[in-house]
Amino acid sequence: MYFVTNNSTKSRAGYKKKFDSLGLDVPAEEIFSSSFAAAAYLEQTKFKDTGKKAYIIGEVGICEELDLIDVPWIGGPDDKGKEPDMGPGGMLHHDEDVGAVIVGFDRHVNYYKIQTAQLCINENPGCEFIATNLDAVTHLTDAQEWAGNGSMVGAIKGCTGQEPTVVGKPSPLMIDYLVDKLKIEKSKICMVGDRLDTDVLFGTDNGLKTCLVLSGVTTEEKLLGEDNKITPDYYCDSINAFFAKEPASV
């Protein structure tokens, strides 16, 4: 079993600590976060060989994963609370050695970070724009939905006119990495998740079996509604159904 998440705020080591706190023994190698996916993409494209550094809009998860592959980075939590000089003649000086801008979920996103990303992408030749995911909303609390990473990626798209390389779900990068690692056919993998537009789409777009659980963001009403065009192979109330004593009705 592998755990795949679009949440880039933690690294694999960070998620392992969370699993440990829940009493679950999950090896870090079986956790695939979009922060790891960003690092894996840079590794696959031999970014380190360019001698460039990455600029991060995001939290510590991306930083920790880049450290593991020795890719230098700036930004991230270090740019929390910064403000550019916007007085007469004011300007923000950016690092011309940045060769990639990575945008992940950032609870402290600000105008300084957006302007830095804009300058790097628009003015540094060949600078790549990478997004951990395009999730429209996320669930920081159980009281309401919150703007997701799609809003932060959208800000950078808007000021650069560039489309990002997306490394998280439903992009194929994660599943291609797993298939190569495990030497297994895609048709023998089942993606289980609670979101139609990421989890189930990730599965259907990449040739996997899919199972939607109704214990998260998707209701049965939404799943079966006329407006929904994404259909899982199976759905159930929660992951507890996997451990039911009675055979499932299909």
mmCIF file of N, CA, C and O in Angstrom, residues 49-133:
data_model
loop_
_atom_site.group_PDB
_atom_site.id
_atom_site.type_symbol
_atom_site.label_atom_id
_atom_site.label_comp_id
_atom_site.label_asym_id
_atom_site.label_seq_id
_atom_site.Cartn_x
_atom_site.Cartn_y
_atom_site.Cartn_z
ATOM 1 N N ASP A 49 22.361 19.366 -12.413
ATOM 2 C CA ASP A 49 23.496 19.526 -13.340
ATOM 3 C C ASP A 49 23.562 20.920 -13.959
ATOM 4 O O ASP A 49 24.596 21.318 -14.483
ATOM 5 N N THR A 50 22.467 21.666 -13.911
ATOM 6 C CA THR A 50 22.460 23.012 -14.500
ATOM 7 C C THR A 50 23.198 24.018 -13.626
ATOM 8 O O THR A 50 23.554 25.107 -14.087
ATOM 9 N N GLY A 51 23.381 23.665 -12.344
ATOM 10 C CA GLY A 51 24.026 24.596 -11.427
ATOM 11 C C GLY A 51 23.099 25.695 -10.947
ATOM 12 O O GLY A 51 23.535 26.624 -10.254
ATOM 13 N N LYS A 52 21.824 25.591 -11.286
ATOM 14 C CA LYS A 52 20.848 26.607 -10.903
ATOM 15 C C LYS A 52 20.228 26.258 -9.546
ATOM 16 O O LYS A 52 20.429 25.178 -9.004
ATOM 17 N N LYS A 53 19.456 27.194 -9.009
ATOM 18 C CA LYS A 53 18.739 26.961 -7.761
ATOM 19 C C LYS A 53 17.242 27.098 -8.002
ATOM 20 O O LYS A 53 16.817 27.597 -9.046
ATOM 21 N N ALA A 54 16.453 26.645 -7.048
ATOM 22 C CA ALA A 54 14.997 26.737 -7.149
ATOM 23 C C ALA A 54 14.486 27.827 -6.215
ATOM 24 O O ALA A 54 15.038 28.027 -5.133
ATOM 25 N N TYR A 55 13.440 28.528 -6.667
ATOM 26 C CA TYR A 55 12.739 29.449 -5.786
ATOM 27 C C TYR A 55 11.439 28.786 -5.376
ATOM 28 O O TYR A 55 10.685 28.291 -6.222
ATOM 29 N N ILE A 56 11.151 28.772 -4.063
ATOM 30 C CA ILE A 56 9.997 28.058 -3.537
ATOM 31 C C ILE A 56 8.941 29.007 -2.997
ATOM 32 O O ILE A 56 9.233 29.865 -2.157
ATOM 33 N N ILE A 57 7.728 28.882 -3.541
ATOM 34 C CA ILE A 57 6.540 29.376 -2.846
ATOM 35 C C ILE A 57 5.936 28.130 -2.225
ATOM 36 O O ILE A 57 5.478 27.228 -2.928
ATOM 37 N N GLY A 58 5.975 28.037 -0.921
ATOM 38 C CA GLY A 58 5.531 26.816 -0.272
ATOM 39 C C GLY A 58 6.083 26.717 1.124
ATOM 40 O O GLY A 58 6.705 27.653 1.634
ATOM 41 N N GLU A 59 5.884 25.555 1.723
ATOM 42 C CA GLU A 59 6.285 25.361 3.111
ATOM 43 C C GLU A 59 7.432 24.365 3.214
ATOM 44 O O GLU A 59 8.036 23.984 2.211
ATOM 45 N N VAL A 60 7.724 23.949 4.411
ATOM 46 C CA VAL A 60 8.957 23.232 4.694
ATOM 47 C C VAL A 60 9.066 21.890 3.957
ATOM 48 O O VAL A 60 10.174 21.399 3.707
ATOM 49 N N GLY A 61 7.937 21.291 3.580
ATOM 50 C CA GLY A 61 7.987 19.991 2.920
ATOM 51 C C GLY A 61 8.809 19.997 1.650
ATOM 52 O O GLY A 61 9.631 19.097 1.408
ATOM 53 N N ILE A 62 8.625 21.006 0.814
ATOM 54 C CA ILE A 62 9.392 21.105 -0.436
ATOM 55 C C ILE A 62 10.856 21.336 -0.134
ATOM 56 O O ILE A 62 11.745 20.725 -0.747
ATOM 57 N N CYS A 63 11.134 22.207 0.825
ATOM 58 C CA CYS A 63 12.518 22.516 1.194
ATOM 59 C C CYS A 63 13.260 21.255 1.638
ATOM 60 O O CYS A 63 14.401 21.009 1.212
ATOM 61 N N GLU A 64 12.626 20.452 2.482
ATOM 62 C CA GLU A 64 13.268 19.239 2.992
ATOM 63 C C GLU A 64 13.526 18.229 1.889
ATOM 64 O O GLU A 64 14.572 17.555 1.880
ATOM 65 N N GLU A 65 12.589 18.112 0.938
ATOM 66 C CA GLU A 65 12.790 17.153 -0.155
ATOM 67 C C GLU A 65 13.914 17.606 -1.096
ATOM 68 O O GLU A 65 14.686 16.782 -1.589
ATOM 69 N N LEU A 66 14.026 18.919 -1.349
ATOM 70 C CA LEU A 66 15.120 19.403 -2.197
ATOM 71 C C LEU A 66 16.457 19.231 -1.498
ATOM 72 O O LEU A 66 17.478 18.959 -2.155
ATOM 73 N N ASP A 67 16.485 19.391 -0.181
ATOM 74 C CA ASP A 67 17.727 19.175 0.565
ATOM 75 C C ASP A 67 18.232 17.745 0.382
ATOM 76 O O ASP A 67 19.447 17.502 0.300
ATOM 77 N N LEU A 68 17.303 16.788 0.307
ATOM 78 C CA LEU A 68 17.683 15.381 0.189
ATOM 79 C C LEU A 68 18.358 15.064 -1.135
ATOM 80 O O LEU A 68 19.114 14.089 -1.235
ATOM 81 N N ILE A 69 18.080 15.876 -2.174
ATOM 82 C CA ILE A 69 18.721 15.628 -3.472
ATOM 83 C C ILE A 69 19.760 16.707 -3.790
ATOM 84 O O ILE A 69 20.225 16.812 -4.924
ATOM 85 N N ASP A 70 20.115 17.476 -2.761
ATOM 86 C CA ASP A 70 21.175 18.495 -2.878
ATOM 87 C C ASP A 70 20.897 19.543 -3.951
ATOM 88 O O ASP A 70 21.826 19.986 -4.647
ATOM 89 N N VAL A 71 19.638 19.918 -4.101
ATOM 90 C CA VAL A 71 19.289 21.022 -4.998
ATOM 91 C C VAL A 71 19.176 22.292 -4.158
ATOM 92 O O VAL A 71 18.368 22.341 -3.224
ATOM 93 N N PRO A 72 19.981 23.306 -4.445
ATOM 94 C CA PRO A 72 19.899 24.547 -3.659
ATOM 95 C C PRO A 72 18.598 25.282 -3.908
ATOM 96 O O PRO A 72 18.053 25.244 -5.013
ATOM 97 N N TRP A 73 18.100 25.936 -2.876
ATOM 98 C CA TRP A 73 16.818 26.646 -2.999
ATOM 99 C C TRP A 73 16.845 27.919 -2.162
ATOM 100 O O TRP A 73 17.653 28.051 -1.238
ATOM 101 N N ILE A 74 15.965 28.831 -2.519
ATOM 102 C CA ILE A 74 15.738 30.035 -1.735
ATOM 103 C C ILE A 74 14.232 30.231 -1.611
ATOM 104 O O ILE A 74 13.457 29.603 -2.316
ATOM 105 N N GLY A 75 13.824 31.131 -0.735
ATOM 106 C CA GLY A 75 12.397 31.399 -0.569
ATOM 107 C C GLY A 75 11.774 30.510 0.475
ATOM 108 O O GLY A 75 12.349 30.269 1.538
ATOM 109 N N GLY A 76 10.583 29.989 0.198
ATOM 110 C CA GLY A 76 9.871 29.160 1.158
ATOM 111 C C GLY A 76 9.583 29.924 2.438
ATOM 112 O O GLY A 76 9.287 31.126 2.425
ATOM 113 N N PRO A 77 9.701 29.250 3.594
ATOM 114 C CA PRO A 77 9.420 29.913 4.872
ATOM 115 C C PRO A 77 10.307 31.130 5.142
ATOM 116 O O PRO A 77 9.922 32.010 5.916
ATOM 117 N N ASP A 78 11.482 31.191 4.518
ATOM 118 C CA ASP A 78 12.392 32.323 4.742
ATOM 119 C C ASP A 78 11.805 33.645 4.256
ATOM 120 O O ASP A 78 12.226 34.719 4.704
ATOM 121 N N ASP A 79 10.855 33.593 3.323
ATOM 122 C CA ASP A 79 10.270 34.825 2.774
ATOM 123 C C ASP A 79 8.937 35.186 3.425
ATOM 124 O O ASP A 79 8.239 36.085 2.961
ATOM 125 N N LYS A 80 8.606 34.501 4.500
ATOM 126 C CA LYS A 80 7.385 34.822 5.236
ATOM 127 C C LYS A 80 7.460 36.255 5.770
ATOM 128 O O LYS A 80 8.456 36.662 6.361
ATOM 129 N N GLY A 81 6.413 37.016 5.514
ATOM 130 C CA GLY A 81 6.323 38.355 6.073
ATOM 131 C C GLY A 81 7.124 39.427 5.354
ATOM 132 O O GLY A 81 7.097 40.592 5.755
ATOM 133 N N LYS A 82 7.825 39.082 4.301
ATOM 134 C CA LYS A 82 8.622 40.079 3.578
ATOM 135 C C LYS A 82 7.726 40.972 2.722
ATOM 136 O O LYS A 82 6.701 40.530 2.210
ATOM 137 N N GLU A 83 8.144 42.211 2.560
ATOM 138 C CA GLU A 83 7.415 43.163 1.725
ATOM 139 C C GLU A 83 8.386 43.854 0.783
ATOM 140 O O GLU A 83 9.441 44.312 1.217
ATOM 141 N N PRO A 84 8.061 43.944 -0.504
ATOM 142 C CA PRO A 84 8.940 44.650 -1.441
ATOM 143 C C PRO A 84 8.825 46.152 -1.266
ATOM 144 O O PRO A 84 7.822 46.656 -0.752
ATOM 145 N N ASP A 85 9.861 46.868 -1.694
ATOM 146 C CA ASP A 85 9.834 48.332 -1.667
ATOM 147 C C ASP A 85 8.984 48.810 -2.837
ATOM 148 O O ASP A 85 9.375 48.674 -3.995
ATOM 149 N N MET A 86 7.833 49.355 -2.544
ATOM 150 C CA MET A 86 6.936 49.828 -3.602
ATOM 151 C C MET A 86 6.775 51.338 -3.568
ATOM 152 O O MET A 86 5.831 51.898 -4.107
ATOM 153 N N GLY A 87 7.756 52.016 -2.953
ATOM 154 C CA GLY A 87 7.769 53.470 -2.980
ATOM 155 C C GLY A 87 8.317 53.965 -4.307
ATOM 156 O O GLY A 87 8.665 53.166 -5.192
ATOM 157 N N PRO A 88 8.422 55.269 -4.496
ATOM 158 C CA PRO A 88 8.958 55.831 -5.755
ATOM 159 C C PRO A 88 10.320 55.238 -6.088
ATOM 160 O O PRO A 88 11.235 55.239 -5.259
ATOM 161 N N GLY A 89 10.440 54.704 -7.283
ATOM 162 C CA GLY A 89 11.702 54.101 -7.714
ATOM 163 C C GLY A 89 11.985 52.746 -7.101
ATOM 164 O O GLY A 89 13.043 52.151 -7.353
ATOM 165 N N GLY A 90 11.045 52.227 -6.311
ATOM 166 C CA GLY A 90 11.262 50.954 -5.639
ATOM 167 C C GLY A 90 11.247 49.786 -6.611
ATOM 168 O O GLY A 90 10.550 49.798 -7.621
ATOM 169 N N MET A 91 12.030 48.781 -6.304
ATOM 170 C CA MET A 91 12.051 47.572 -7.122
ATOM 171 C C MET A 91 12.523 46.400 -6.274
ATOM 172 O O MET A 91 13.128 46.591 -5.213
ATOM 173 N N LEU A 92 12.226 45.218 -6.733
ATOM 174 C CA LEU A 92 12.645 44.008 -6.043
ATOM 175 C C LEU A 92 13.740 43.348 -6.877
ATOM 176 O O LEU A 92 13.534 43.038 -8.050
ATOM 177 N N HIS A 93 14.880 43.131 -6.297
ATOM 178 C CA HIS A 93 15.985 42.474 -7.001
ATOM 179 C C HIS A 93 15.837 40.959 -6.830
ATOM 180 O O HIS A 93 15.747 40.460 -5.703
ATOM 181 N N HIS A 94 15.819 40.249 -7.941
ATOM 182 C CA HIS A 94 15.666 38.801 -7.865
ATOM 183 C C HIS A 94 16.977 38.114 -8.212
ATOM 184 O O HIS A 94 17.891 38.722 -8.773
ATOM 185 N N ASP A 95 17.060 36.844 -7.862
ATOM 186 C CA ASP A 95 18.266 36.045 -8.084
ATOM 187 C C ASP A 95 18.269 35.513 -9.518
ATOM 188 O O ASP A 95 17.395 34.730 -9.899
ATOM 189 N N GLU A 96 19.233 35.915 -10.292
ATOM 190 C CA GLU A 96 19.298 35.500 -11.698
ATOM 191 C C GLU A 96 19.750 34.054 -11.874
ATOM 192 O O GLU A 96 19.729 33.529 -12.984
ATOM 193 N N ASP A 97 20.156 33.400 -10.776
ATOM 194 C CA ASP A 97 20.569 31.994 -10.849
ATOM 195 C C ASP A 97 19.416 31.030 -10.586
ATOM 196 O O ASP A 97 19.621 29.821 -10.539
ATOM 197 N N VAL A 98 18.217 31.562 -10.410
ATOM 198 C CA VAL A 98 17.054 30.687 -10.214
ATOM 199 C C VAL A 98 16.657 30.094 -11.559
ATOM 200 O O VAL A 98 16.392 30.813 -12.518
ATOM 201 N N GLY A 99 16.605 28.753 -11.611
ATOM 202 C CA GLY A 99 16.243 28.069 -12.845
ATOM 203 C C GLY A 99 14.908 27.362 -12.779
ATOM 204 O O GLY A 99 14.458 26.771 -13.761
ATOM 205 N N ALA A 100 14.265 27.413 -11.616
ATOM 206 C CA ALA A 100 12.940 26.788 -11.466
ATOM 207 C C ALA A 100 12.199 27.462 -10.318
ATOM 208 O O ALA A 100 12.791 27.747 -9.270
ATOM 209 N N VAL A 101 10.928 27.723 -10.535
ATOM 210 C CA VAL A 101 10.045 28.222 -9.490
ATOM 211 C C VAL A 101 9.055 27.116 -9.166
ATOM 212 O O VAL A 101 8.360 26.620 -10.064
ATOM 213 N N ILE A 102 9.018 26.694 -7.904
ATOM 214 C CA ILE A 102 8.105 25.648 -7.464
ATOM 215 C C ILE A 102 7.020 26.278 -6.606
ATOM 216 O O ILE A 102 7.317 26.943 -5.616
ATOM 217 N N VAL A 103 5.769 26.065 -6.986
ATOM 218 C CA VAL A 103 4.646 26.643 -6.243
ATOM 219 C C VAL A 103 3.861 25.521 -5.566
ATOM 220 O O VAL A 103 3.252 24.682 -6.225
ATOM 221 N N GLY A 104 3.914 25.527 -4.244
ATOM 222 C CA GLY A 104 3.149 24.595 -3.435
ATOM 223 C C GLY A 104 2.274 25.366 -2.468
ATOM 224 O O GLY A 104 2.391 26.593 -2.347
ATOM 225 N N PHE A 105 1.413 24.662 -1.776
ATOM 226 C CA PHE A 105 0.502 25.336 -0.846
ATOM 227 C C PHE A 105 1.300 26.103 0.202
ATOM 228 O O PHE A 105 2.242 25.575 0.794
ATOM 229 N N ASP A 106 0.912 27.361 0.420
ATOM 230 C CA ASP A 106 1.688 28.253 1.285
ATOM 231 C C ASP A 106 0.715 29.115 2.094
ATOM 232 O O ASP A 106 0.067 30.006 1.548
ATOM 233 N N ARG A 107 0.633 28.836 3.396
ATOM 234 C CA ARG A 107 -0.280 29.596 4.253
ATOM 235 C C ARG A 107 0.231 31.014 4.521
ATOM 236 O O ARG A 107 -0.476 31.820 5.126
ATOM 237 N N HIS A 108 1.435 31.312 4.022
ATOM 238 C CA HIS A 108 1.998 32.646 4.222
ATOM 239 C C HIS A 108 2.399 33.273 2.880
ATOM 240 O O HIS A 108 3.343 34.051 2.811
ATOM 241 N N VAL A 109 1.659 32.926 1.837
ATOM 242 C CA VAL A 109 1.936 33.522 0.529
ATOM 243 C C VAL A 109 1.734 35.032 0.634
ATOM 244 O O VAL A 109 0.868 35.513 1.355
ATOM 245 N N ASN A 110 2.576 35.780 -0.076
ATOM 246 C CA ASN A 110 2.481 37.240 -0.017
ATOM 247 C C ASN A 110 2.926 37.846 -1.345
ATOM 248 O O ASN A 110 3.376 37.142 -2.259
ATOM 249 N N TYR A 111 2.804 39.150 -1.446
ATOM 250 C CA TYR A 111 3.120 39.824 -2.705
ATOM 251 C C TYR A 111 4.603 39.736 -3.034
ATOM 252 O O TYR A 111 4.986 39.651 -4.207
ATOM 253 N N TYR A 112 5.449 39.720 -2.018
ATOM 254 C CA TYR A 112 6.899 39.576 -2.226
ATOM 255 C C TYR A 112 7.200 38.259 -2.961
ATOM 256 O O TYR A 112 7.991 38.230 -3.911
ATOM 257 N N LYS A 113 6.568 37.201 -2.510
ATOM 258 C CA LYS A 113 6.805 35.898 -3.137
ATOM 259 C C LYS A 113 6.279 35.867 -4.569
ATOM 260 O O LYS A 113 6.937 35.327 -5.475
ATOM 261 N N ILE A 114 5.099 36.439 -4.778
ATOM 262 C CA ILE A 114 4.522 36.458 -6.126
ATOM 263 C C ILE A 114 5.396 37.263 -7.080
ATOM 264 O O ILE A 114 5.675 36.828 -8.210
ATOM 265 N N GLN A 115 5.859 38.414 -6.635
ATOM 266 C CA GLN A 115 6.705 39.252 -7.487
ATOM 267 C C GLN A 115 8.040 38.573 -7.784
ATOM 268 O O GLN A 115 8.546 38.631 -8.906
ATOM 269 N N THR A 116 8.617 37.917 -6.776
ATOM 270 C CA THR A 116 9.875 37.202 -6.998
ATOM 271 C C THR A 116 9.702 36.101 -8.032
ATOM 272 O O THR A 116 10.516 35.943 -8.949
ATOM 273 N N ALA A 117 8.625 35.330 -7.890
ATOM 274 C CA ALA A 117 8.355 34.260 -8.850
ATOM 275 C C ALA A 117 8.151 34.821 -10.246
ATOM 276 O O ALA A 117 8.667 34.277 -11.238
ATOM 277 N N GLN A 118 7.416 35.913 -10.332
ATOM 278 C CA GLN A 118 7.153 36.550 -11.627
ATOM 279 C C GLN A 118 8.449 36.975 -12.297
ATOM 280 O O GLN A 118 8.662 36.735 -13.496
ATOM 281 N N LEU A 119 9.337 37.597 -11.543
ATOM 282 C CA LEU A 119 10.603 38.071 -12.107
ATOM 283 C C LEU A 119 11.480 36.895 -12.555
ATOM 284 O O LEU A 119 12.095 36.945 -13.625
ATOM 285 N N CYS A 120 11.532 35.865 -11.742
ATOM 286 C CA CYS A 120 12.370 34.707 -12.099
ATOM 287 C C CYS A 120 11.882 34.045 -13.385
ATOM 288 O O CYS A 120 12.673 33.729 -14.283
ATOM 289 N N ILE A 121 10.566 33.835 -13.492
ATOM 290 C CA ILE A 121 10.017 33.159 -14.670
ATOM 291 C C ILE A 121 10.100 34.046 -15.909
ATOM 292 O O ILE A 121 10.455 33.590 -17.003
ATOM 293 N N ASN A 122 9.785 35.330 -15.751
ATOM 294 C CA ASN A 122 9.750 36.229 -16.907
ATOM 295 C C ASN A 122 11.127 36.716 -17.350
ATOM 296 O O ASN A 122 11.324 37.010 -18.535
ATOM 297 N N GLU A 123 12.081 36.787 -16.429
ATOM 298 C CA GLU A 123 13.363 37.410 -16.773
ATOM 299 C C GLU A 123 14.562 36.468 -16.784
ATOM 300 O O GLU A 123 15.589 36.798 -17.372
ATOM 301 N N ASN A 124 14.444 35.300 -16.134
ATOM 302 C CA ASN A 124 15.552 34.350 -16.165
ATOM 303 C C ASN A 124 15.356 33.374 -17.319
ATOM 304 O O ASN A 124 14.390 32.596 -17.315
ATOM 305 N N PRO A 125 16.226 33.397 -18.328
ATOM 306 C CA PRO A 125 16.053 32.514 -19.493
ATOM 307 C C PRO A 125 15.929 31.046 -19.090
ATOM 308 O O PRO A 125 16.742 30.531 -18.323
ATOM 309 N N GLY A 126 14.880 30.386 -19.588
ATOM 310 C CA GLY A 126 14.703 28.955 -19.357
ATOM 311 C C GLY A 126 14.180 28.584 -17.985
ATOM 312 O O GLY A 126 14.097 27.387 -17.660
ATOM 313 N N CYS A 127 13.819 29.561 -17.173
ATOM 314 C CA CYS A 127 13.324 29.246 -15.826
ATOM 315 C C CYS A 127 12.010 28.476 -15.920
ATOM 316 O O CYS A 127 11.070 28.917 -16.582
ATOM 317 N N GLU A 128 11.944 27.352 -15.248
ATOM 318 C CA GLU A 128 10.761 26.492 -15.322
ATOM 319 C C GLU A 128 9.774 26.816 -14.204
ATOM 320 O O GLU A 128 10.163 27.172 -13.093
ATOM 321 N N PHE A 129 8.514 26.674 -14.513
ATOM 322 C CA PHE A 129 7.402 26.924 -13.594
ATOM 323 C C PHE A 129 6.795 25.574 -13.236
ATOM 324 O O PHE A 129 6.240 24.893 -14.089
ATOM 325 N N ILE A 130 6.907 25.175 -11.964
ATOM 326 C CA ILE A 130 6.454 23.865 -11.501
ATOM 327 C C ILE A 130 5.400 24.043 -10.414
ATOM 328 O O ILE A 130 5.579 24.835 -9.489
ATOM 329 N N ALA A 131 4.297 23.320 -10.531
ATOM 330 C CA ALA A 131 3.239 23.368 -9.526
ATOM 331 C C ALA A 131 3.086 21.993 -8.884
ATOM 332 O O ALA A 131 3.066 20.978 -9.586
ATOM 333 N N THR A 132 2.976 21.963 -7.567
ATOM 334 C CA THR A 132 2.774 20.675 -6.910
ATOM 335 C C THR A 132 1.383 20.126 -7.178
ATOM 336 O O THR A 132 1.184 18.911 -7.225
ATOM 337 N N ASN A 133 0.401 21.011 -7.366
ATOM 338 C CA ASN A 133 -0.954 20.589 -7.704
ATOM 339 C C ASN A 133 -1.779 21.817 -8.054
ATOM 340 O O ASN A 133 -1.333 22.953 -7.852
#
